[in-house]
């Protein structure tokens, strides 16, 4: 396989994950390292929302300011212990990864009801633009019935709001999104980052608010090592540092912590800029830009 070009991968992590990713990108830009010139942007769950924001043409400074300024769009959600246990069982039980996703599809279908118009309004309020960007953006979601996954893009015939909503449909928290007669859930049910989808690119930066794997779910660390091992690729995996993890807090769906998470990402950028720059210019093969 010929590998060429640069990819920016934005992973799962709830609304605080979005804030940390935007804050980190804004902080990197302030350090003179702008990653928005990527040839490919891949967004999963929170990363789908962040990806749609940063490819909208809106400046990173403005997007960062929006994260640290209350905008009236609040999310009141969380994950119970019972729901966390169902997640663990889905991926720990024997079978294939696709079978695990089918099990998670059943959890998704049992999510609390939410009118589609309400969810679309929330997603729309978070997006500066409601049209697909000219830049290549892939948004990952998973079919609740079959466990198959899709990477929606501007050529898929799916609206940006619908694609982002599907990728952000956390099983058990928000109901799946119906697209073309199929119901789609969180793309993080395939992988927290879906970093393997950037295999065609030579320089890859992965921002992963969530990075650990369990059971049949591959960790972001493992995916990045596999990318670097096969082919001439340079990969940087960036995880929240200790201060960012504290700012993000235990509930990734708590909008009240978005400002703290964004500020922590912005601050962390100074510590990881050199490692990311080395990869972005085709230097290091594998660069863990934060503790694993």
mmCIF file of C-alpha atoms in Angstrom:
data_model
loop_
_atom_site.group_PDB
_atom_site.id
_atom_site.type_symbol
_atom_site.label_atom_id
_atom_site.label_comp_id
_atom_site.label_asym_id
_atom_site.label_seq_id
_atom_site.Cartn_x
_atom_site.Cartn_y
_atom_site.Cartn_z
ATOM 1 C CA UNK A 1 0.000 0.000 0.000
ATOM 2 C CA UNK A 2 1.254 3.469 -0.891
ATOM 3 C CA UNK A 3 1.008 5.787 2.094
ATOM 4 C CA UNK A 4 0.930 9.533 1.658
ATOM 5 C CA UNK A 5 -0.630 12.596 3.219
ATOM 6 C CA UNK A 6 -1.505 13.558 6.781
ATOM 7 C CA UNK A 7 -4.417 12.503 8.981
ATOM 8 C CA UNK A 8 -5.910 14.037 12.101
ATOM 9 C CA UNK A 9 -7.921 11.552 14.151
ATOM 10 C CA UNK A 10 -10.318 12.758 16.839
ATOM 11 C CA UNK A 11 -11.534 10.060 19.198
ATOM 12 C CA UNK A 12 -14.407 9.347 21.566
ATOM 13 C CA UNK A 13 -14.765 11.056 24.913
ATOM 14 C CA UNK A 14 -18.108 12.750 25.532
ATOM 15 C CA UNK A 15 -18.714 16.485 25.567
ATOM 16 C CA UNK A 16 -15.676 17.063 27.770
ATOM 17 C CA UNK A 17 -13.638 15.110 25.221
ATOM 18 C CA UNK A 18 -14.788 17.516 22.509
ATOM 19 C CA UNK A 19 -13.689 20.428 24.686
ATOM 20 C CA UNK A 20 -10.265 18.897 25.391
ATOM 21 C CA UNK A 21 -9.679 18.151 21.689
ATOM 22 C CA UNK A 22 -10.651 21.660 20.590
ATOM 23 C CA UNK A 23 -8.587 23.195 23.396
ATOM 24 C CA UNK A 24 -5.556 21.101 22.478
ATOM 25 C CA UNK A 25 -5.810 21.991 18.776
ATOM 26 C CA UNK A 26 -6.179 25.672 19.634
ATOM 27 C CA UNK A 27 -3.197 25.471 21.968
ATOM 28 C CA UNK A 28 -1.093 23.760 19.299
ATOM 29 C CA UNK A 29 -2.026 26.477 16.804
ATOM 30 C CA UNK A 30 -0.904 29.074 19.327
ATOM 31 C CA UNK A 31 2.418 27.191 19.488
ATOM 32 C CA UNK A 32 2.702 27.561 15.701
ATOM 33 C CA UNK A 33 1.499 24.035 14.883
ATOM 34 C CA UNK A 34 -1.771 24.052 12.933
ATOM 35 C CA UNK A 35 -3.104 20.527 12.290
ATOM 36 C CA UNK A 36 -6.150 21.676 10.333
ATOM 37 C CA UNK A 37 -4.313 21.312 7.048
ATOM 38 C CA UNK A 38 -4.730 17.536 7.351
ATOM 39 C CA UNK A 39 -5.623 15.689 4.147
ATOM 40 C CA UNK A 40 -7.984 13.479 6.151
ATOM 41 C CA UNK A 41 -9.920 14.072 9.369
ATOM 42 C CA UNK A 42 -11.591 11.111 11.078
ATOM 43 C CA UNK A 43 -14.140 11.732 13.834
ATOM 44 C CA UNK A 44 -15.635 9.182 16.182
ATOM 45 C CA UNK A 45 -18.404 10.020 18.669
ATOM 46 C CA UNK A 46 -17.110 13.147 20.461
ATOM 47 C CA UNK A 47 -14.494 13.345 17.738
ATOM 48 C CA UNK A 48 -17.243 13.495 15.116
ATOM 49 C CA UNK A 49 -18.557 16.651 16.741
ATOM 50 C CA UNK A 50 -15.071 18.100 17.162
ATOM 51 C CA UNK A 51 -14.177 17.121 13.595
ATOM 52 C CA UNK A 52 -17.238 18.850 12.172
ATOM 53 C CA UNK A 53 -16.377 21.954 14.189
ATOM 54 C CA UNK A 54 -12.705 22.237 13.246
ATOM 55 C CA UNK A 55 -13.328 21.592 9.519
ATOM 56 C CA UNK A 56 -16.115 24.187 9.381
ATOM 57 C CA UNK A 57 -13.817 27.045 8.434
ATOM 58 C CA UNK A 58 -14.277 28.651 11.844
ATOM 59 C CA UNK A 59 -11.004 29.695 13.462
ATOM 60 C CA UNK A 60 -9.637 27.583 16.298
ATOM 61 C CA UNK A 61 -9.444 30.601 18.582
ATOM 62 C CA UNK A 62 -13.173 31.181 18.083
ATOM 63 C CA UNK A 63 -14.001 27.507 18.610
ATOM 64 C CA UNK A 64 -11.911 27.475 21.780
ATOM 65 C CA UNK A 65 -13.663 30.588 23.062
ATOM 66 C CA UNK A 66 -17.010 28.875 22.482
ATOM 67 C CA UNK A 67 -15.880 25.963 24.664
ATOM 68 C CA UNK A 68 -14.889 28.147 27.603
ATOM 69 C CA UNK A 69 -17.964 30.403 27.348
ATOM 70 C CA UNK A 70 -21.364 29.050 28.452
ATOM 71 C CA UNK A 71 -23.688 28.923 25.441
ATOM 72 C CA UNK A 72 -26.867 27.594 27.013
ATOM 73 C CA UNK A 73 -26.593 24.188 25.301
ATOM 74 C CA UNK A 74 -26.495 21.773 28.225
ATOM 75 C CA UNK A 75 -26.475 17.998 28.416
ATOM 76 C CA UNK A 76 -27.836 16.253 31.479
ATOM 77 C CA UNK A 77 -26.696 12.669 31.114
ATOM 78 C CA UNK A 78 -24.486 10.094 32.714
ATOM 79 C CA UNK A 79 -23.753 6.396 32.780
ATOM 80 C CA UNK A 80 -25.039 4.194 35.592
ATOM 81 C CA UNK A 81 -23.026 1.314 37.026
ATOM 82 C CA UNK A 82 -25.492 -1.084 35.437
ATOM 83 C CA UNK A 83 -24.888 0.444 32.012
ATOM 84 C CA UNK A 84 -21.101 0.312 32.448
ATOM 85 C CA UNK A 85 -21.452 -3.385 33.356
ATOM 86 C CA UNK A 86 -23.472 -4.034 30.193
ATOM 87 C CA UNK A 87 -20.718 -2.404 28.145
ATOM 88 C CA UNK A 88 -18.094 -4.565 29.821
ATOM 89 C CA UNK A 89 -20.068 -7.767 29.276
ATOM 90 C CA UNK A 90 -20.730 -6.967 25.616
ATOM 91 C CA UNK A 91 -17.015 -6.838 24.850
ATOM 92 C CA UNK A 92 -15.821 -9.431 27.375
ATOM 93 C CA UNK A 93 -18.070 -12.308 26.314
ATOM 94 C CA UNK A 94 -16.722 -14.749 23.712
ATOM 95 C CA UNK A 95 -17.280 -14.056 20.034
ATOM 96 C CA UNK A 96 -16.184 -11.656 17.328
ATOM 97 C CA UNK A 97 -15.922 -7.888 17.580
ATOM 98 C CA UNK A 98 -18.919 -7.638 15.266
ATOM 99 C CA UNK A 99 -20.937 -9.851 17.608
ATOM 100 C CA UNK A 100 -19.981 -7.579 20.488
ATOM 101 C CA UNK A 101 -21.291 -4.621 18.501
ATOM 102 C CA UNK A 102 -24.572 -6.457 17.937
ATOM 103 C CA UNK A 103 -24.853 -6.896 21.703
ATOM 104 C CA UNK A 104 -24.233 -3.169 22.117
ATOM 105 C CA UNK A 105 -26.876 -2.535 19.459
ATOM 106 C CA UNK A 106 -29.458 -4.083 21.776
ATOM 107 C CA UNK A 107 -28.344 -1.723 24.533
ATOM 108 C CA UNK A 108 -28.647 1.180 22.095
ATOM 109 C CA UNK A 109 -32.165 0.218 21.030
ATOM 110 C CA UNK A 110 -33.212 0.253 24.691
ATOM 111 C CA UNK A 111 -31.952 3.827 25.201
ATOM 112 C CA UNK A 112 -34.317 6.472 26.615
ATOM 113 C CA UNK A 113 -36.506 8.098 23.988
ATOM 114 C CA UNK A 114 -35.533 11.476 22.608
ATOM 115 C CA UNK A 115 -37.374 13.166 19.730
ATOM 116 C CA UNK A 116 -35.130 13.340 16.682
ATOM 117 C CA UNK A 117 -35.941 17.020 16.268
ATOM 118 C CA UNK A 118 -34.617 17.727 19.773
ATOM 119 C CA UNK A 119 -31.356 15.917 19.215
ATOM 120 C CA UNK A 120 -30.850 17.497 15.800
ATOM 121 C CA UNK A 121 -31.387 20.906 17.383
ATOM 122 C CA UNK A 122 -28.717 20.214 20.012
ATOM 123 C CA UNK A 123 -26.208 18.902 17.457
ATOM 124 C CA UNK A 124 -27.002 21.798 15.138
ATOM 125 C CA UNK A 125 -26.423 24.323 17.925
ATOM 126 C CA UNK A 126 -22.948 22.886 18.489
ATOM 127 C CA UNK A 127 -21.958 23.023 14.809
ATOM 128 C CA UNK A 128 -20.835 26.315 13.207
ATOM 129 C CA UNK A 129 -21.961 24.952 9.815
ATOM 130 C CA UNK A 130 -24.523 22.315 8.895
ATOM 131 C CA UNK A 131 -22.976 21.386 5.548
ATOM 132 C CA UNK A 132 -20.139 18.962 4.916
ATOM 133 C CA UNK A 133 -16.758 20.666 4.542
ATOM 134 C CA UNK A 134 -14.733 20.578 1.340
ATOM 135 C CA UNK A 135 -11.974 18.988 3.403
ATOM 136 C CA UNK A 136 -12.148 15.184 3.589
ATOM 137 C CA UNK A 137 -14.008 14.302 6.796
ATOM 138 C CA UNK A 138 -15.018 10.762 7.789
ATOM 139 C CA UNK A 139 -17.548 10.196 10.582
ATOM 140 C CA UNK A 140 -17.852 6.674 11.959
ATOM 141 C CA UNK A 141 -21.081 5.047 13.170
ATOM 142 C CA UNK A 142 -22.260 1.470 13.777
ATOM 143 C CA UNK A 143 -25.453 -0.276 12.639
ATOM 144 C CA UNK A 144 -27.336 -1.455 15.741
ATOM 145 C CA UNK A 145 -28.792 -4.520 14.044
ATOM 146 C CA UNK A 146 -25.918 -5.994 12.068
ATOM 147 C CA UNK A 147 -22.913 -4.606 13.908
ATOM 148 C CA UNK A 148 -21.583 -3.305 10.592
ATOM 149 C CA UNK A 149 -19.886 0.056 10.598
ATOM 150 C CA UNK A 150 -19.823 2.931 8.142
ATOM 151 C CA UNK A 151 -17.652 5.982 7.618
ATOM 152 C CA UNK A 152 -20.011 8.700 6.404
ATOM 153 C CA UNK A 153 -18.607 11.517 4.285
ATOM 154 C CA UNK A 154 -19.804 14.248 1.939
ATOM 155 C CA UNK A 155 -20.462 11.680 -0.798
ATOM 156 C CA UNK A 156 -22.534 9.344 1.393
ATOM 157 C CA UNK A 157 -25.825 11.168 0.863
ATOM 158 C CA UNK A 158 -26.188 11.570 4.644
ATOM 159 C CA UNK A 159 -26.540 15.021 6.193
ATOM 160 C CA UNK A 160 -23.758 16.246 8.466
ATOM 161 C CA UNK A 161 -26.078 16.680 11.459
ATOM 162 C CA UNK A 162 -27.440 13.144 11.011
ATOM 163 C CA UNK A 163 -23.947 11.652 10.673
ATOM 164 C CA UNK A 164 -22.651 13.456 13.759
ATOM 165 C CA UNK A 165 -25.796 12.547 15.701
ATOM 166 C CA UNK A 166 -25.397 8.877 14.799
ATOM 167 C CA UNK A 167 -21.726 8.792 15.775
ATOM 168 C CA UNK A 168 -22.580 10.467 19.093
ATOM 169 C CA UNK A 169 -25.513 8.139 19.942
ATOM 170 C CA UNK A 170 -24.049 6.605 23.102
ATOM 171 C CA UNK A 171 -25.864 3.291 23.744
ATOM 172 C CA UNK A 172 -28.086 3.451 26.786
ATOM 173 C CA UNK A 173 -27.832 7.241 26.944
ATOM 174 C CA UNK A 174 -29.076 8.546 23.592
ATOM 175 C CA UNK A 175 -31.172 6.539 21.129
ATOM 176 C CA UNK A 176 -29.782 5.516 17.741
ATOM 177 C CA UNK A 177 -30.320 7.679 14.668
ATOM 178 C CA UNK A 178 -32.319 6.333 11.756
ATOM 179 C CA UNK A 179 -30.586 6.795 8.395
ATOM 180 C CA UNK A 180 -31.925 5.206 5.218
ATOM 181 C CA UNK A 181 -34.049 2.734 7.156
ATOM 182 C CA UNK A 182 -31.217 1.579 9.429
ATOM 183 C CA UNK A 183 -30.529 2.643 13.005
ATOM 184 C CA UNK A 184 -27.032 3.805 13.826
ATOM 185 C CA UNK A 185 -25.199 4.195 17.122
ATOM 186 C CA UNK A 186 -21.931 5.531 18.513
ATOM 187 C CA UNK A 187 -18.926 4.911 16.259
ATOM 188 C CA UNK A 188 -16.902 4.305 19.409
ATOM 189 C CA UNK A 189 -18.507 0.868 19.568
ATOM 190 C CA UNK A 190 -16.099 -0.129 16.791
ATOM 191 C CA UNK A 191 -13.086 1.631 18.268
ATOM 192 C CA UNK A 192 -12.481 4.617 20.529
ATOM 193 C CA UNK A 193 -10.470 6.270 17.741
ATOM 194 C CA UNK A 194 -10.845 4.122 14.581
ATOM 195 C CA UNK A 195 -7.226 5.022 13.916
ATOM 196 C CA UNK A 196 -6.825 2.093 11.530
ATOM 197 C CA UNK A 197 -8.962 3.947 8.967
ATOM 198 C CA UNK A 198 -6.018 6.292 8.379
ATOM 199 C CA UNK A 199 -3.801 3.485 7.062
ATOM 200 C CA UNK A 200 -3.438 5.299 3.718
ATOM 201 C CA UNK A 201 -1.710 8.267 5.377
ATOM 202 C CA UNK A 202 1.978 8.700 6.182
ATOM 203 C CA UNK A 203 1.745 11.188 9.073
ATOM 204 C CA UNK A 204 -0.974 10.571 11.637
ATOM 205 C CA UNK A 205 -1.887 12.435 14.824
ATOM 206 C CA UNK A 206 -4.455 10.801 17.107
ATOM 207 C CA UNK A 207 -6.169 12.735 19.911
ATOM 208 C CA UNK A 208 -7.749 10.194 22.269
ATOM 209 C CA UNK A 209 -9.707 11.329 25.335
ATOM 210 C CA UNK A 210 -10.512 7.613 25.748
ATOM 211 C CA UNK A 211 -7.738 5.242 24.770
ATOM 212 C CA UNK A 212 -7.958 2.063 26.818
ATOM 213 C CA UNK A 213 -9.254 -1.116 25.250
ATOM 214 C CA UNK A 214 -10.961 -4.024 26.973
ATOM 215 C CA UNK A 215 -11.935 -7.473 25.848
ATOM 216 C CA UNK A 216 -12.646 -7.478 22.121
ATOM 217 C CA UNK A 217 -12.114 -3.700 21.898
ATOM 218 C CA UNK A 218 -8.635 -2.706 20.715
ATOM 219 C CA UNK A 219 -6.937 0.115 22.604
ATOM 220 C CA UNK A 220 -5.868 3.259 20.786
ATOM 221 C CA UNK A 221 -2.284 2.501 21.787
ATOM 222 C CA UNK A 222 -2.426 -0.886 20.083
ATOM 223 C CA UNK A 223 -4.008 0.523 16.927
ATOM 224 C CA UNK A 224 -1.347 3.221 16.652
ATOM 225 C CA UNK A 225 1.487 0.747 17.121
ATOM 226 C CA UNK A 226 0.008 -1.434 14.381
ATOM 227 C CA UNK A 227 -0.226 1.561 12.045
ATOM 228 C CA UNK A 228 3.405 2.437 12.610
ATOM 229 C CA UNK A 229 4.548 -1.168 12.262
ATOM 230 C CA UNK A 230 3.008 -1.778 8.845
ATOM 231 C CA UNK A 231 4.186 0.715 6.270
ATOM 232 C CA UNK A 232 6.088 3.972 6.285
ATOM 233 C CA UNK A 233 3.941 5.824 8.778
ATOM 234 C CA UNK A 234 4.709 8.246 11.609
ATOM 235 C CA UNK A 235 2.117 8.252 14.383
ATOM 236 C CA UNK A 236 1.597 10.467 17.432
ATOM 237 C CA UNK A 237 -0.952 9.397 20.031
ATOM 238 C CA UNK A 238 -1.958 12.190 22.393
ATOM 239 C CA UNK A 239 -3.785 11.326 25.629
ATOM 240 C CA UNK A 240 -5.051 13.688 28.329
ATOM 241 C CA UNK A 241 -2.319 14.318 30.873
ATOM 242 C CA UNK A 242 -2.989 14.128 34.600
ATOM 243 C CA UNK A 243 -4.271 17.701 34.830
ATOM 244 C CA UNK A 244 -6.551 17.198 31.827
ATOM 245 C CA UNK A 245 -7.943 13.967 33.249
ATOM 246 C CA UNK A 246 -8.785 15.799 36.468
ATOM 247 C CA UNK A 247 -10.439 18.610 34.515
ATOM 248 C CA UNK A 248 -12.452 16.207 32.360
ATOM 249 C CA UNK A 249 -13.716 14.438 35.482
ATOM 250 C CA UNK A 250 -15.505 11.102 35.853
ATOM 251 C CA UNK A 251 -18.623 12.050 33.858
ATOM 252 C CA UNK A 252 -17.638 12.649 30.228
ATOM 253 C CA UNK A 253 -21.168 13.894 29.504
ATOM 254 C CA UNK A 254 -21.067 16.803 31.964
ATOM 255 C CA UNK A 255 -21.233 20.068 30.017
ATOM 256 C CA UNK A 256 -20.455 21.993 33.205
ATOM 257 C CA UNK A 257 -16.842 20.779 32.914
ATOM 258 C CA UNK A 258 -16.303 21.727 29.260
ATOM 259 C CA UNK A 259 -14.505 24.981 30.042
ATOM 260 C CA UNK A 260 -12.099 23.233 32.416
ATOM 261 C CA UNK A 261 -11.433 20.462 29.881
ATOM 262 C CA UNK A 262 -10.807 22.947 27.060
ATOM 263 C CA UNK A 263 -8.422 24.998 29.182
ATOM 264 C CA UNK A 264 -6.549 21.842 30.217
ATOM 265 C CA UNK A 265 -6.167 20.830 26.569
ATOM 266 C CA UNK A 266 -4.916 24.283 25.641
ATOM 267 C CA UNK A 267 -2.326 24.168 28.420
ATOM 268 C CA UNK A 268 -1.233 20.612 27.578
ATOM 269 C CA UNK A 269 -0.443 21.644 24.006
ATOM 270 C CA UNK A 270 2.820 23.286 25.039
ATOM 271 C CA UNK A 271 4.107 20.010 26.482
ATOM 272 C CA UNK A 272 3.288 17.851 23.443
ATOM 273 C CA UNK A 273 3.906 20.270 20.550
ATOM 274 C CA UNK A 274 7.443 19.107 19.818
ATOM 275 C CA UNK A 275 6.512 15.405 19.681
ATOM 276 C CA UNK A 276 3.559 16.126 17.407
ATOM 277 C CA UNK A 277 5.619 18.400 15.173
ATOM 278 C CA UNK A 278 8.198 15.618 14.705
ATOM 279 C CA UNK A 279 5.488 13.277 13.419
ATOM 280 C CA UNK A 280 3.596 15.900 11.414
ATOM 281 C CA UNK A 281 6.719 16.594 9.403
ATOM 282 C CA UNK A 282 7.437 12.892 8.876
ATOM 283 C CA UNK A 283 10.062 12.303 11.555
ATOM 284 C CA UNK A 284 9.391 9.850 14.376
ATOM 285 C CA UNK A 285 7.817 6.472 13.618
ATOM 286 C CA UNK A 286 5.821 6.272 16.870
ATOM 287 C CA UNK A 287 5.573 9.147 19.327
ATOM 288 C CA UNK A 288 3.421 8.745 22.451
ATOM 289 C CA UNK A 289 2.807 12.401 23.215
ATOM 290 C CA UNK A 290 1.328 11.660 26.622
ATOM 291 C CA UNK A 291 1.661 8.953 29.271
ATOM 292 C CA UNK A 292 0.040 5.642 28.296
#
